[in-house]
Short mmCIF file of C-alpha atoms in Angstrom, two decimals:
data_model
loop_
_atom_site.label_atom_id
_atom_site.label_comp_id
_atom_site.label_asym_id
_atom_site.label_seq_id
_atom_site.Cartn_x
_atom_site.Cartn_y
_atom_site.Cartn_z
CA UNK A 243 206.39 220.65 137.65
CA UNK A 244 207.71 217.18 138.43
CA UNK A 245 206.77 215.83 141.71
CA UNK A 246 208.89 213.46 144.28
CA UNK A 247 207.51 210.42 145.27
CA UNK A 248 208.24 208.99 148.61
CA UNK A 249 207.77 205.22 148.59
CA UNK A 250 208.43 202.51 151.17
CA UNK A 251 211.24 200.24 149.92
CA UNK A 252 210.28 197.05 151.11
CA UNK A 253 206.21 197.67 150.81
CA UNK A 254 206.90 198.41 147.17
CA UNK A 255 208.65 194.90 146.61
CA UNK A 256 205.84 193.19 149.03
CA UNK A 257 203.37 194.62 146.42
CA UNK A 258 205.86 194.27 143.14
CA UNK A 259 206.62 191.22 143.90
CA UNK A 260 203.38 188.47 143.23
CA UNK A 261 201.99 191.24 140.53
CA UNK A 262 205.18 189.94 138.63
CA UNK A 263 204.20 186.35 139.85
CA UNK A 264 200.58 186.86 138.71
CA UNK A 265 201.43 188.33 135.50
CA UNK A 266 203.73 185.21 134.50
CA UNK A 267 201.03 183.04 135.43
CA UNK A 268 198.33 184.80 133.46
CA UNK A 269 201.08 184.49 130.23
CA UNK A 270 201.64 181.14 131.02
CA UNK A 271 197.65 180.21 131.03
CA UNK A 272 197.46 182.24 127.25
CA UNK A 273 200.01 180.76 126.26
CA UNK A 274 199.83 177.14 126.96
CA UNK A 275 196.72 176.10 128.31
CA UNK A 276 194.41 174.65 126.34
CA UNK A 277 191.23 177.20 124.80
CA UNK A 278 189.10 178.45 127.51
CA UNK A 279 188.42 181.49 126.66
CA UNK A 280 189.93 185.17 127.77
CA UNK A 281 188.65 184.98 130.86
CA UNK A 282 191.21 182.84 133.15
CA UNK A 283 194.06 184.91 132.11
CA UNK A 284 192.26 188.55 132.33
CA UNK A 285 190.84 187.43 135.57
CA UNK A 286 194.55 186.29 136.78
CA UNK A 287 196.12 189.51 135.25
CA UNK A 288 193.61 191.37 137.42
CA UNK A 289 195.89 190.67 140.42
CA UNK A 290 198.60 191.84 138.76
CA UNK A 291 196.68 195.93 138.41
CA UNK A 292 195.57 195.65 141.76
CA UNK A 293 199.16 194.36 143.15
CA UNK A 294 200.76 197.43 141.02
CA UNK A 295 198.31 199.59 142.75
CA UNK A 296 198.89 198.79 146.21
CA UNK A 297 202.71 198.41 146.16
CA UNK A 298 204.07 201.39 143.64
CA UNK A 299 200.93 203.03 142.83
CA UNK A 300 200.42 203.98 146.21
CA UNK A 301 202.68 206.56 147.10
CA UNK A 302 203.45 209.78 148.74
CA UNK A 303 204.26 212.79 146.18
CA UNK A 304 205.25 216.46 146.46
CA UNK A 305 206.40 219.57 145.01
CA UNK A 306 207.30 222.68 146.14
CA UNK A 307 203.37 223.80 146.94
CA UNK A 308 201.54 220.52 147.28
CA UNK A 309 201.17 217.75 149.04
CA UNK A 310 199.49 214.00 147.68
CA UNK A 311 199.12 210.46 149.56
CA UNK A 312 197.49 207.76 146.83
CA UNK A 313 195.87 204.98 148.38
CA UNK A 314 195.42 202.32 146.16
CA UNK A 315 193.17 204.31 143.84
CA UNK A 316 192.41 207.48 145.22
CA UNK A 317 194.75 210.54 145.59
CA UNK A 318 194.21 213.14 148.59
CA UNK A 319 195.89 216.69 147.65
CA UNK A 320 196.68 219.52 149.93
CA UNK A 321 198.68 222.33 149.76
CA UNK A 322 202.08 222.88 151.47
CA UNK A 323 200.02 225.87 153.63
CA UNK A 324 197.80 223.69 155.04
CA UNK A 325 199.99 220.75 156.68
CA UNK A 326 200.74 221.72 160.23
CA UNK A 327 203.01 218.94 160.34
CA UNK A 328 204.34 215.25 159.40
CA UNK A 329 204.64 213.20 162.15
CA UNK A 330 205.44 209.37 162.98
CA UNK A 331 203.01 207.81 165.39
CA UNK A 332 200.88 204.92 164.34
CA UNK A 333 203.07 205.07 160.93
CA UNK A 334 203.93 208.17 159.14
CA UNK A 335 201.28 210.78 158.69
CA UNK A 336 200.51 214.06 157.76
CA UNK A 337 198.66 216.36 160.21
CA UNK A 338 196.27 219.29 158.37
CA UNK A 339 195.82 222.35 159.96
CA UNK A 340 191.93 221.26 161.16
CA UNK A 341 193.07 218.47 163.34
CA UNK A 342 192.52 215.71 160.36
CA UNK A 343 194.92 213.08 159.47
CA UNK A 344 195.79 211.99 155.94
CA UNK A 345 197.81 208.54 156.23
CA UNK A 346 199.07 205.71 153.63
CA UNK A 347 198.66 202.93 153.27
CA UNK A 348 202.51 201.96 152.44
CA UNK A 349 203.04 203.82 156.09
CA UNK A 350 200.93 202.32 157.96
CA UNK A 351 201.49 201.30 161.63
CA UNK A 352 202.18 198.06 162.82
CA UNK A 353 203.00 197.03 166.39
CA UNK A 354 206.95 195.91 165.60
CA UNK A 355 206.90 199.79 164.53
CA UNK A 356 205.34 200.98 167.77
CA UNK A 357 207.64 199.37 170.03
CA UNK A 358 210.84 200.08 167.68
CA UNK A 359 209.95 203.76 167.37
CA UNK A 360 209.35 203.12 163.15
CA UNK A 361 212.77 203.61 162.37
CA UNK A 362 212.06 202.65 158.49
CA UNK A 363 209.91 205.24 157.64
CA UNK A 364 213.03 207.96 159.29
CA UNK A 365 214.07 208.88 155.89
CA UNK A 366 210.84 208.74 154.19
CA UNK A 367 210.01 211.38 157.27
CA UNK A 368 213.16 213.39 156.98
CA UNK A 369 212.36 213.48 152.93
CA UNK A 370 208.73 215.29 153.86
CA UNK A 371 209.77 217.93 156.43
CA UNK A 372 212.46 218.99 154.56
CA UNK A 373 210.24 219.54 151.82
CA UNK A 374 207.42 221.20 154.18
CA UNK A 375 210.04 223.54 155.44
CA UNK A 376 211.10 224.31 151.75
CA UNK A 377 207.42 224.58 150.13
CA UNK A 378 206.68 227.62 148.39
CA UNK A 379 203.47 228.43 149.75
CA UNK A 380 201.43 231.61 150.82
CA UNK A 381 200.54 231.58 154.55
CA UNK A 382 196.84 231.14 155.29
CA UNK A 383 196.12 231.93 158.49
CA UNK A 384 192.32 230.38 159.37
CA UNK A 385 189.83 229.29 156.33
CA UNK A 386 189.11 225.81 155.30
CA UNK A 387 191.73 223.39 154.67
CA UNK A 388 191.24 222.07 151.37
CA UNK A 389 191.70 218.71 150.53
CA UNK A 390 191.03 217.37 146.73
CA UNK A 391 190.50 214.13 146.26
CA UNK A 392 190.98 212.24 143.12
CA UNK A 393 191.78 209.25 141.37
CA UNK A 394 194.97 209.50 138.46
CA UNK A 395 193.24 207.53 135.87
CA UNK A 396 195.97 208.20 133.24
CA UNK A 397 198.74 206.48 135.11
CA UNK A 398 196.33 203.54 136.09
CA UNK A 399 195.14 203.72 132.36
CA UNK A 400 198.60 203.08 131.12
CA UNK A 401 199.44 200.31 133.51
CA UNK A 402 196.23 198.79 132.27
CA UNK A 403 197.56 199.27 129.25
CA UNK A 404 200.71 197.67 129.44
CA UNK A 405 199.79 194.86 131.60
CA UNK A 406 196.69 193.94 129.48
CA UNK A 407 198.00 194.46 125.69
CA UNK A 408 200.34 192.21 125.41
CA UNK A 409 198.29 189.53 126.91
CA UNK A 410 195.32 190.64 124.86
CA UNK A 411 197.40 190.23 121.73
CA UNK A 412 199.14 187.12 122.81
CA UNK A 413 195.10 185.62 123.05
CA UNK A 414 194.75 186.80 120.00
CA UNK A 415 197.40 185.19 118.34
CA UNK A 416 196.61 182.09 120.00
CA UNK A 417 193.01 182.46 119.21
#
């Protein structure tokens, strides 16, 4: 099952944005500076992950009977059944059934958002109650709310992957 991701337009290009400047930099210093060593351009490249992590990596994604925030590295995971409700106050967030907040990081408040009433996250917050209102789910009336956290090392394994390979070939060739 494929899930929809709800991201924050202009967080994602905040975050997008230097990793692309940091990755051309980190070329650039394999390329044409003179032989120090891997370590200048792996260290530089290193912004470039953790930019990629905090501007698309971190998202919120659903399908029709879960729920999952990722922030930065780790992934919280509920099911549809036990979100009483998403809500905008403070940024967008997702209240459980216990009382407990799960929040991102791309959602987060501000104070420009708390005097304009957020209205930026509106569609991200239309997206998620429509989908809370659609999720196949089987009521659970009392018990534990169970949240599963996790970190998606595949997808941060391939971005590894195809942020450092090239440049670990292009040192190589130079090398």
């Amino acid at each position: 099952m494929r899930a929809n991701v709800v991201r924050r337009p202009l967080f994602t290009w905040i975050g997008l944005t230097p990793a692309v400047g940091f990755y051309a930099c980190a070329i650039y210093v394999a390329a044409f500076l003179p032989e120090d060593g891997y370590a200048p351009p792996l260290a530089i490249a290193a912004f470039t992950f953790f930019f990629w992590l905090l501007g698309w990596h971190s998202a919120i994604r659903f399908t029709a009977t879960h729920l999952s925030v990722t922030n930065i590295v780790v992934t919280s995971t509920v099911e549809w059944s036990d979100v009483r409700r998403v809500i905008v106050h403070d940024g967008l967030g997702i209240e459980l059934r216990d009382g407990r907040e799960l929040g991102s990081i791309a959602f987060g408040g501000s104070l420009i958002g708390t005097f304009s009433g957020y209205p930026t996250y509106q569609t991200a917050y239309r997206t998620l109650q429509k989908a809370r209102k659609k999720a196949q789910h089987r009521e659970r009336h009392g018990g534990p709310v169970r949240v599963r956290w996790s970190i998606d090392w595949r997808r941060q394994l391939t971005a590894a992957a195809a942020i450092y390979g090239p440049l670990l070939l292009l040192l190589a060739l130079r090398g």
